[in-house]
PDB file of C-alpha atoms and ligand atoms in Angstrom:
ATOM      1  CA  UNK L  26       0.000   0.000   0.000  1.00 98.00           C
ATOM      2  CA  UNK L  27       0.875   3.943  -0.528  1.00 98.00           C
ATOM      3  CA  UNK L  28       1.456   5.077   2.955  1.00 98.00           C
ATOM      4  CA  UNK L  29       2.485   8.809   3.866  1.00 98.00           C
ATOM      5  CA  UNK L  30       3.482   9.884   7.218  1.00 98.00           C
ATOM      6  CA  UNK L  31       3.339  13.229   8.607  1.00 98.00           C
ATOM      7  CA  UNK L  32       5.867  14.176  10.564  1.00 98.00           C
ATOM      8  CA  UNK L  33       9.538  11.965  11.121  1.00 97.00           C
ATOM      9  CA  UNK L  34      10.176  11.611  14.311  1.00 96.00           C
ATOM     10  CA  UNK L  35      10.556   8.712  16.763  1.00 97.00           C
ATOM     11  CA  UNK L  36       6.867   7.234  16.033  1.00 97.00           C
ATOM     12  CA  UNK L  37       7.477   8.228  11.609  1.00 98.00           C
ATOM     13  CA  UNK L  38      10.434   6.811  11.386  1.00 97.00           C
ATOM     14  CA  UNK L  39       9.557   3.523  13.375  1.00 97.00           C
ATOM     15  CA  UNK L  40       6.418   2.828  11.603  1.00 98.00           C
ATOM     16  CA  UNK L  41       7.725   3.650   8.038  1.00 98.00           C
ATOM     17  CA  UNK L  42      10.603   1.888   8.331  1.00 97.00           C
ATOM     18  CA  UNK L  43       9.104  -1.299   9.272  1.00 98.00           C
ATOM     19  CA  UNK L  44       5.785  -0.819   6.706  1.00 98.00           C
ATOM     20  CA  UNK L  45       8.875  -0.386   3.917  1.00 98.00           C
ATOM     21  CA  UNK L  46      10.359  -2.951   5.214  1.00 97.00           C
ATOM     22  CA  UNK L  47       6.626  -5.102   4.685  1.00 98.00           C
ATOM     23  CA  UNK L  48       6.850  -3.568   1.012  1.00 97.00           C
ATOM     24  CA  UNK L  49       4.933  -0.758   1.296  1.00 98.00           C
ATOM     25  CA  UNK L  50       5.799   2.395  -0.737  1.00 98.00           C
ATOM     26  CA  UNK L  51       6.487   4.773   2.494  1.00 98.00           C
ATOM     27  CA  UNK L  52       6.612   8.909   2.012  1.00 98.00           C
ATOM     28  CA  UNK L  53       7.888  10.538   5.215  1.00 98.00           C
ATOM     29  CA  UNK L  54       6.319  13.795   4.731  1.00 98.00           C
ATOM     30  CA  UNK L  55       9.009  16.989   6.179  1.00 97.00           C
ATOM     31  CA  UNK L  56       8.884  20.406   6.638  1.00 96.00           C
ATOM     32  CA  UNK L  57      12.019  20.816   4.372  1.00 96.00           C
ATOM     33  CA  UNK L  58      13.018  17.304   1.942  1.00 96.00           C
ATOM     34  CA  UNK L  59      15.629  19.171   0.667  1.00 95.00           C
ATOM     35  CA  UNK L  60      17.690  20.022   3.799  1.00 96.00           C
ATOM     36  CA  UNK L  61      20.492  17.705   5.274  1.00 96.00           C
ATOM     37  CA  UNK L  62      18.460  16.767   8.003  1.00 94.00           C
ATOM     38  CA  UNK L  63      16.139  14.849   5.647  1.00 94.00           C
ATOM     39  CA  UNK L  64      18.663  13.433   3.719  1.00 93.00           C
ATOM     40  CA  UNK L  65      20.354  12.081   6.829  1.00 94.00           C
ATOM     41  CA  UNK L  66      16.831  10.863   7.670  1.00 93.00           C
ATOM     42  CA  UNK L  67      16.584   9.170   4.717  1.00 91.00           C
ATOM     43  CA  UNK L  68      20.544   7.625   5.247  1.00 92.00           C
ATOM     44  CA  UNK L  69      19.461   6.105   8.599  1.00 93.00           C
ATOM     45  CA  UNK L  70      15.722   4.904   7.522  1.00 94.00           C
ATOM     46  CA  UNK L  71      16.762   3.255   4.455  1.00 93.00           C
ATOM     47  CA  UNK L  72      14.486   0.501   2.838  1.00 94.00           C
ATOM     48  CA  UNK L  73      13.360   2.649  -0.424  1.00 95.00           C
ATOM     49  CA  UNK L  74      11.426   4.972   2.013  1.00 97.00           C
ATOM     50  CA  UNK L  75      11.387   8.292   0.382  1.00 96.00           C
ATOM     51  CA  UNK L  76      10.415  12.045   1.915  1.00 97.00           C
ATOM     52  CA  UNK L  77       8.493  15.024   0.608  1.00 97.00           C
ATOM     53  CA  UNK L  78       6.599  17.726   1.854  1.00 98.00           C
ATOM     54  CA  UNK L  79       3.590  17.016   3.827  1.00 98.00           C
ATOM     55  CA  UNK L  80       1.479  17.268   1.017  1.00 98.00           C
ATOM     56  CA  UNK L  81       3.546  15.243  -1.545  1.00 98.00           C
ATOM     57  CA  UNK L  82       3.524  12.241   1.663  1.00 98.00           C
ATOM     58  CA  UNK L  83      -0.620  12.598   2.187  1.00 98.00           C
ATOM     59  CA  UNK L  84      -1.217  13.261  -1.987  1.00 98.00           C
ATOM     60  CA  UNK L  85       0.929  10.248  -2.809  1.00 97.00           C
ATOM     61  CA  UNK L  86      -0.915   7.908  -0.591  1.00 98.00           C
ATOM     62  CA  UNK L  87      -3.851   5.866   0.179  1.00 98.00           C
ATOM     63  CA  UNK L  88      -3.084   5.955   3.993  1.00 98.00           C
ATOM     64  CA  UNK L  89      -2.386   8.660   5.779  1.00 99.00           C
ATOM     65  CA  UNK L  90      -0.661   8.921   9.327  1.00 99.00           C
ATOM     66  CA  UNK L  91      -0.488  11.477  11.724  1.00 99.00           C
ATOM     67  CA  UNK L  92       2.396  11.210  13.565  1.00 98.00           C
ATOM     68  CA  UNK L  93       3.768  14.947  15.164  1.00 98.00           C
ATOM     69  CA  UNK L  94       3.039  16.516  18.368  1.00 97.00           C
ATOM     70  CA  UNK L  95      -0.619  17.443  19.550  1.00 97.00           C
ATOM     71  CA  UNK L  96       0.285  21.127  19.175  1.00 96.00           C
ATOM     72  CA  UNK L  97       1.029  20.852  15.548  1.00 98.00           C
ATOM     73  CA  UNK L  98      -1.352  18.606  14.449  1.00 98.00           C
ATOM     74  CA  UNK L  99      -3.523  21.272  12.974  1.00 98.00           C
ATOM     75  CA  UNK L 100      -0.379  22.793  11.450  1.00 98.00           C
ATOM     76  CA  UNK L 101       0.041  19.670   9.902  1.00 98.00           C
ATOM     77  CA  UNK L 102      -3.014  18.667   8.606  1.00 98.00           C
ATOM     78  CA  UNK L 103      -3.602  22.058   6.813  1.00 98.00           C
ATOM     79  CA  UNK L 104      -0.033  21.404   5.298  1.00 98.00           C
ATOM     80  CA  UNK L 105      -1.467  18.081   3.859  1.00 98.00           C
ATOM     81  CA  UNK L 106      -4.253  19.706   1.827  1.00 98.00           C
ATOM     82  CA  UNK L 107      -7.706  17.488   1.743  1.00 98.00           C
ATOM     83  CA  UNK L 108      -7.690  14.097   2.872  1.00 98.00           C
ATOM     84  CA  UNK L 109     -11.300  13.341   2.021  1.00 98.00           C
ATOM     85  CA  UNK L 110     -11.637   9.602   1.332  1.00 98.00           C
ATOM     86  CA  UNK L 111      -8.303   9.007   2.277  1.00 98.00           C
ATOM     87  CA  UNK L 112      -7.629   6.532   5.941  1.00 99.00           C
ATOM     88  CA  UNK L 113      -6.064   9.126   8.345  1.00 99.00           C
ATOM     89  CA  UNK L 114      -4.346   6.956  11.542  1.00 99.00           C
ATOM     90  CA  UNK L 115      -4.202   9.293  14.169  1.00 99.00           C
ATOM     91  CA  UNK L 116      -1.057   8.728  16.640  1.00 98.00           C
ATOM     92  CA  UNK L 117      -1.141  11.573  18.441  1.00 98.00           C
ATOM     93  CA  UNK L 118      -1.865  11.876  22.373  1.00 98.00           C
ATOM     94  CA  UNK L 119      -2.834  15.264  23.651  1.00 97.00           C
ATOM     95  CA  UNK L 120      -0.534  15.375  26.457  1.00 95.00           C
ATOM     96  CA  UNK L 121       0.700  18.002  27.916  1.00 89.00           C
ATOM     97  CA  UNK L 122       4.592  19.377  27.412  1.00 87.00           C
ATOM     98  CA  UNK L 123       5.434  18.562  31.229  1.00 90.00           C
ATOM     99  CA  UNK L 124       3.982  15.052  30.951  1.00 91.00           C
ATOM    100  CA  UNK L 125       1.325  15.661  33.801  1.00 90.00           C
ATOM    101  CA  UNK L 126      -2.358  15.774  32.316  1.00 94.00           C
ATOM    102  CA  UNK L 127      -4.418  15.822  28.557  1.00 96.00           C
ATOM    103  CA  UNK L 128      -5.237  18.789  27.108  1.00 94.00           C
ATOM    104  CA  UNK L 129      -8.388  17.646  26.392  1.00 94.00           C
ATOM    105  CA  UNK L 130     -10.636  14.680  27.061  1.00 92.00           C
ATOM    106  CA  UNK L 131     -13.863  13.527  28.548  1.00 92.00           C
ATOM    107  CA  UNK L 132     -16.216  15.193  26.336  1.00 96.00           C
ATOM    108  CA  UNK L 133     -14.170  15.232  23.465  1.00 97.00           C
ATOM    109  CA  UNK L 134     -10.846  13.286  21.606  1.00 98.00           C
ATOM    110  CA  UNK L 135      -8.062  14.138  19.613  1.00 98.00           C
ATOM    111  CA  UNK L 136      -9.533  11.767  17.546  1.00 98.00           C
ATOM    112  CA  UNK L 137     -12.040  13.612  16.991  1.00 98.00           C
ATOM    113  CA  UNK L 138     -10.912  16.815  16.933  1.00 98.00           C
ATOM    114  CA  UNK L 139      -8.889  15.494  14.047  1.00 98.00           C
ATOM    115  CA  UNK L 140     -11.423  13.635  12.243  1.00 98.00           C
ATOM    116  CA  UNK L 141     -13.142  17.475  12.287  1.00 98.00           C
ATOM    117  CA  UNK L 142     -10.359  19.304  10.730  1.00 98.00           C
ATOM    118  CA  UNK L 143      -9.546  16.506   7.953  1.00 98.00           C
ATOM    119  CA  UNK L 144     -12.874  16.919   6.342  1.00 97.00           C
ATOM    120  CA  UNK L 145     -13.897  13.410   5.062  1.00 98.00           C
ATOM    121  CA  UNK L 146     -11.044  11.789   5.819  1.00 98.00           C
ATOM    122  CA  UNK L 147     -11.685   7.915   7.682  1.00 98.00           C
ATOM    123  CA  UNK L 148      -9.932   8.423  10.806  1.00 99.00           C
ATOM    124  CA  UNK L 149      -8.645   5.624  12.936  1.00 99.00           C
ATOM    125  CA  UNK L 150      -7.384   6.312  16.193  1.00 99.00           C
ATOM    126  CA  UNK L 151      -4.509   3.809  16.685  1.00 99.00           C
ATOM    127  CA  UNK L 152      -0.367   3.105  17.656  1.00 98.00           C
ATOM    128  CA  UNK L 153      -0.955   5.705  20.645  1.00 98.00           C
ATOM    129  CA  UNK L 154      -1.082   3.569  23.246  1.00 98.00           C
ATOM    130  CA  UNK L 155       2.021   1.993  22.201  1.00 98.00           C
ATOM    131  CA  UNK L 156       5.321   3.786  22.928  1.00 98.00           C
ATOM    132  CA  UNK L 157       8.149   3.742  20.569  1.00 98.00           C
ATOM    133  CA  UNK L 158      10.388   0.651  21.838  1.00 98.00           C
ATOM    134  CA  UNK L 159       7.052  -1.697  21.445  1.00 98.00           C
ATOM    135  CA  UNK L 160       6.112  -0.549  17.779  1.00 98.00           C
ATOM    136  CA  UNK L 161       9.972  -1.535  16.800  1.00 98.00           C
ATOM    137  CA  UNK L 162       9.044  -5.087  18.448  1.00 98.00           C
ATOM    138  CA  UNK L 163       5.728  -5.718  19.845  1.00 98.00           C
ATOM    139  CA  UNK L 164       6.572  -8.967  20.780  1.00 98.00           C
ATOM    140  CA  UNK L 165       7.420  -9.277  24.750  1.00 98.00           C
ATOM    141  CA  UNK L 166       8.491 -13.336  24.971  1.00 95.00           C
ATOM    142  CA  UNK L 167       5.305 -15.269  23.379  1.00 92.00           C
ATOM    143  CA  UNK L 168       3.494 -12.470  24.151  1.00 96.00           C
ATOM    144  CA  UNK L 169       2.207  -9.658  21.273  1.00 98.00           C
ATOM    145  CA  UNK L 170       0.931  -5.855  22.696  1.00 98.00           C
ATOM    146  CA  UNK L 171      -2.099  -4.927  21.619  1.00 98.00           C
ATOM    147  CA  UNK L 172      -2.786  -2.444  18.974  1.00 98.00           C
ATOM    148  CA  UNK L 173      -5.897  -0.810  20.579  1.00 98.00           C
ATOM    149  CA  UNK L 174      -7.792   0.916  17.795  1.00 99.00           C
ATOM    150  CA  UNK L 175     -11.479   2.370  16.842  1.00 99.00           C
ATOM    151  CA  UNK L 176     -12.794   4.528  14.452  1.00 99.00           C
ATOM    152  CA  UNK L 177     -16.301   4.543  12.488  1.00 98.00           C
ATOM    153  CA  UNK L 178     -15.296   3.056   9.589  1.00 98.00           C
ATOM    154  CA  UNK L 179     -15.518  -0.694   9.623  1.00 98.00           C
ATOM    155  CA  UNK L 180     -13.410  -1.408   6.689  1.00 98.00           C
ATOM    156  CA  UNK L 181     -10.817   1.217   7.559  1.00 99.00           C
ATOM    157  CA  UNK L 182     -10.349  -0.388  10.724  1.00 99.00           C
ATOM    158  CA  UNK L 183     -10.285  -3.592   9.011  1.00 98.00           C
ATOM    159  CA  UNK L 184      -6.940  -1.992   7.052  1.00 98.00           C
ATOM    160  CA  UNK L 185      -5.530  -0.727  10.161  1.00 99.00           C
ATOM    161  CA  UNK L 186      -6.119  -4.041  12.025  1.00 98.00           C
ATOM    162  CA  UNK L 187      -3.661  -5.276   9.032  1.00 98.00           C
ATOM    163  CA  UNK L 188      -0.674  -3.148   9.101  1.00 98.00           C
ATOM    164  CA  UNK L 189      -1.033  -3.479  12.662  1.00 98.00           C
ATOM    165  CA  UNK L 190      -1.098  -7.916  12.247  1.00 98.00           C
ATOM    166  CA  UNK L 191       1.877  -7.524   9.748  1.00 98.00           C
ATOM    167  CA  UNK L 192       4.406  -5.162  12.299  1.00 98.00           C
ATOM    168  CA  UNK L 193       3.214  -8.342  15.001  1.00 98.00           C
ATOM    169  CA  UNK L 194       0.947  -6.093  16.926  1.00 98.00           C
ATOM    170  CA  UNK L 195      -2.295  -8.196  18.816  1.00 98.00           C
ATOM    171  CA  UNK L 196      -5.508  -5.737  17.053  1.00 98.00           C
ATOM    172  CA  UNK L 197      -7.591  -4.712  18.938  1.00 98.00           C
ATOM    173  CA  UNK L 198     -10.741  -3.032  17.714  1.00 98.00           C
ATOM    174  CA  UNK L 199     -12.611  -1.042  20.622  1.00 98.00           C
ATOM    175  CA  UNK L 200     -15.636   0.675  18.640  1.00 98.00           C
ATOM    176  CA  UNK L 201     -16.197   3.759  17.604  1.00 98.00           C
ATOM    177  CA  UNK L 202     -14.002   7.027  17.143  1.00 98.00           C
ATOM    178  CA  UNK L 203     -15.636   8.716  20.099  1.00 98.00           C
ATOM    179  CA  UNK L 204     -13.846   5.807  22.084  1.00 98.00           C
ATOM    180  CA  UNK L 205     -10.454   7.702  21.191  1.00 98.00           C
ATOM    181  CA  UNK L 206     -11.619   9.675  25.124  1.00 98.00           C
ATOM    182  CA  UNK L 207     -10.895   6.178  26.427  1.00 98.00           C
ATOM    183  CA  UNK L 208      -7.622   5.260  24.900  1.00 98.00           C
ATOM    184  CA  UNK L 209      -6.341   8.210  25.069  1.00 98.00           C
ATOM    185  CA  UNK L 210      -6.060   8.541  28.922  1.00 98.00           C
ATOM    186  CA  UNK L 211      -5.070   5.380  28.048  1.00 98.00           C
ATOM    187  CA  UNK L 212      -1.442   6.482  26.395  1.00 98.00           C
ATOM    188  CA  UNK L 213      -0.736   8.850  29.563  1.00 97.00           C
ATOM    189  CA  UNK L 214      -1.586   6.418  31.851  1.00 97.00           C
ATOM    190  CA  UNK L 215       0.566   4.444  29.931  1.00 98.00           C
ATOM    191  CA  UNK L 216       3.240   7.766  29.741  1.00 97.00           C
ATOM    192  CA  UNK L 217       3.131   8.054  33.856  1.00 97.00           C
ATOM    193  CA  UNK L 218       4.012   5.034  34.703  1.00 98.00           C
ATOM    194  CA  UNK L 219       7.332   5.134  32.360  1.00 98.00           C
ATOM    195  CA  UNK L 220       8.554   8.417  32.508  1.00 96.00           C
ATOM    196  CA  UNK L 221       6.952   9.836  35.958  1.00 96.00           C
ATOM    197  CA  UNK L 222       6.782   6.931  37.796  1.00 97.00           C
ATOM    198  CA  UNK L 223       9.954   5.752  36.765  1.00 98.00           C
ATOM    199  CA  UNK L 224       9.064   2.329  35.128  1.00 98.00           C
ATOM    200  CA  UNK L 225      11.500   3.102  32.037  1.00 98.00           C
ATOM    201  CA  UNK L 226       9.422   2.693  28.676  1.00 98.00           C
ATOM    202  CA  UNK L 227       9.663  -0.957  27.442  1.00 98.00           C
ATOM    203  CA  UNK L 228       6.599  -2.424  28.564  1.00 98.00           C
ATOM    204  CA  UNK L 229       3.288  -2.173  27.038  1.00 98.00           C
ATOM    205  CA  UNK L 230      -0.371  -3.174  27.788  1.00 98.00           C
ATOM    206  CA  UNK L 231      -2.103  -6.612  26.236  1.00 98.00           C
ATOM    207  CA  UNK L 232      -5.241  -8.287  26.065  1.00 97.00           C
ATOM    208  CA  UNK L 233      -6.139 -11.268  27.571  1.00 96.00           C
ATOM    209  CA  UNK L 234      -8.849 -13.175  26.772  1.00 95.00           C
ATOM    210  CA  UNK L 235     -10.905 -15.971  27.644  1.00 96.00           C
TER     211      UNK L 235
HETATM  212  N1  NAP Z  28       7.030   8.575  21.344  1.00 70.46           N
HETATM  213  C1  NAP Z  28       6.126   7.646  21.675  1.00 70.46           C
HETATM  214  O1  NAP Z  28       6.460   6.633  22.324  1.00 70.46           O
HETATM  215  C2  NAP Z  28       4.675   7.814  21.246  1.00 70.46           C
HETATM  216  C3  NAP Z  28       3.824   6.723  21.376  1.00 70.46           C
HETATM  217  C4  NAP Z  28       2.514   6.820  20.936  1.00 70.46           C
HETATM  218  C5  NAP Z  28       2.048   8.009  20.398  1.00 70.46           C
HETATM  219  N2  NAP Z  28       2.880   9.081  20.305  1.00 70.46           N
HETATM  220  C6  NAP Z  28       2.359  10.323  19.728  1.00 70.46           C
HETATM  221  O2  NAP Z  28       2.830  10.393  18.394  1.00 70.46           O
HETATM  222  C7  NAP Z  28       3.065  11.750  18.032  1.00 70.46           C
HETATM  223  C8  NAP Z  28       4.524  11.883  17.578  1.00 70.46           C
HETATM  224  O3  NAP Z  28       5.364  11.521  18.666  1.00 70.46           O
HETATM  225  P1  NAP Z  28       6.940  11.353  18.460  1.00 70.46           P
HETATM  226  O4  NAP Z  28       7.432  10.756  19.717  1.00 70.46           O
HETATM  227  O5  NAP Z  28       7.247  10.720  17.157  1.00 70.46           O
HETATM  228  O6  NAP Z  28       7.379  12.898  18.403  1.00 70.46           O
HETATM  229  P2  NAP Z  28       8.805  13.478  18.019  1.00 70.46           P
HETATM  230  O7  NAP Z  28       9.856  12.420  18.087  1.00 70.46           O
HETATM  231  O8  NAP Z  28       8.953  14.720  18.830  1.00 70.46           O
HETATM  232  O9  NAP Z  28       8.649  13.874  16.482  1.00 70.46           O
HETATM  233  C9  NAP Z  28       7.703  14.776  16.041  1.00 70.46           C
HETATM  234  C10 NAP Z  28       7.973  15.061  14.576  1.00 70.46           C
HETATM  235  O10 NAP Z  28       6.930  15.913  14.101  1.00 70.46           O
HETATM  236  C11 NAP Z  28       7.511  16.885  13.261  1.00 70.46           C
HETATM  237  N3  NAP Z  28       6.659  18.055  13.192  1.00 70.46           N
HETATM  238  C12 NAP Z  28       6.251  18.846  14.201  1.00 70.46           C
HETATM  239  N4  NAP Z  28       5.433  19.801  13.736  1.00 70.46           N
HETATM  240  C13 NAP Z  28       5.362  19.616  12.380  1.00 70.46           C
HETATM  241  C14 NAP Z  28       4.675  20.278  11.337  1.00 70.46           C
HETATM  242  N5  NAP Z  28       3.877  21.319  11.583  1.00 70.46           N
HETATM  243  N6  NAP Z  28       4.832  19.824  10.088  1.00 70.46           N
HETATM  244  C15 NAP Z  28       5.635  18.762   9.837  1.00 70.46           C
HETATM  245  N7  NAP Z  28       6.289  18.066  10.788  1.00 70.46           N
HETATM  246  C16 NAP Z  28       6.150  18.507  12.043  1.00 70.46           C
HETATM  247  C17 NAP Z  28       8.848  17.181  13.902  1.00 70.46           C
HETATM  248  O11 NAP Z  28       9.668  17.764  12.928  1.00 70.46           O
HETATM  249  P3  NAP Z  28      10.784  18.862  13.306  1.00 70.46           P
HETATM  250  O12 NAP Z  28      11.977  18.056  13.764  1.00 70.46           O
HETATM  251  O13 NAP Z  28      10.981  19.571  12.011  1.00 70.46           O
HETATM  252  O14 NAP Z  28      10.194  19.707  14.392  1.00 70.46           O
HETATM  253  C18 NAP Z  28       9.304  15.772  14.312  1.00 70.46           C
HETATM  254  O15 NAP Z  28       9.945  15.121  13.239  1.00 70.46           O
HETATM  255  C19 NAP Z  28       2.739  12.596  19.274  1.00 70.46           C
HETATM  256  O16 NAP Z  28       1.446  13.129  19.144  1.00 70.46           O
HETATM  257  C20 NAP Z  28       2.813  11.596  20.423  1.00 70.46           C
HETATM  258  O17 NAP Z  28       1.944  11.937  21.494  1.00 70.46           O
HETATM  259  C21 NAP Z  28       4.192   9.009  20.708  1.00 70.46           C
END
């Protein structure tokens, strides 16, 4: 599949690596492809993954993932130009610079606040409650994290739940979008207990079912 990726940091680079590294035809999309900072990110990403501007990564692609920080998310989505009919996964955590709360939640999502400002676009709300150590490997001995997800399109999710199967992730589909006020306190929980509490960051949450 055609998958762009806005923004290359440590949760861009991860997943686009490894999707290249599935075959997919990855498009980090930068502020600035033709600086040395995006060649060099290029150098140390490798596997045919190319980069482009944010809307050269969302126009080239089927899949769309939105991967910077809360505050520039609507930065970056405006840089993408229209997304309509395009699946939009949607990273990001609205947490706050010093770690300690969400800038939102309760009676509204990230999620959703996205799916409002990408007009059309088929948002999925997934790989947030993840951090970056378990998206390199998801696999903890026998064991696979989960890939908690949700979103109102059913055969969005049904893509999602696909690239998240092929990186080794355990899918797990928990409804619709407005459940993105769930899993996001989810991810700080989650961001608490390894970088307040002290836990380190290379654990991650599973499902266990019987
Ligand atoms: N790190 C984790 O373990 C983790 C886990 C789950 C979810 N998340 C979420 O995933 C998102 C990304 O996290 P991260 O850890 O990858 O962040 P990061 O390492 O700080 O990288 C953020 C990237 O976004 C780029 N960026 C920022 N504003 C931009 C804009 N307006 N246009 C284009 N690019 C822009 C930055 O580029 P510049 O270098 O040019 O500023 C940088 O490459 C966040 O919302 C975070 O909450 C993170």
């Amino acid at each position: 599949m055609k998958i762009g990726i806005l923004g290359a940091g440590r949760i861009g680079t991860i997943l686009g690596r490894r999707w290249a590294e599935q075959g997919h035809a990855v498009i980090l999309g930068v502020r600035d492809p033709a600086s040395e900072q995006a060649q060099a990110l290029l150098d140390s990403v490798g596997h045919g993954v190319r980069t482009g501007t944010l809307e050269q990564a969302a126009g080239a692609s089927e899949i769309v993932v939105l991967a910077v920080p809360w505050s520039s998310a609507h930065d970056a989505l405006r840089s993408a130009g229209t997304l309509a009919g395009k699946i939009l996964i949607d990273c990001t955590n609205p947490i706050a610079d010093d770690l300690r709360g969400l800038a939102l939640g309760h009676v509204t999502s990230a999620g959703e606040q996205v799916a409002a400002w990408a007009e059309g676009a088929r948002v999925v709300k997934a790989f947030n409650t993840a951090g970056s150590k378990t998206m390199a490997d998801p696999l903890f001995g026998g064991r696979r994290a989960a890939l908690f997800l949700c979103g109102n399109d059913a055969a969005a999710k049904r893509v999602v739940t696909a690239l998240g199967q092929e990186l080794g992730f355990d899918p797990c589909d928990t409804g619709p979008l407005y459940h993105a006020r769930y899993l996001e306190p989810m991810a700080m929980l989650w961001v608490d207990m390894a970088y307040i509490q002290g836990r380190g960051s290379d654990f991650a949450l599973a499902v266990l079912q019987r």
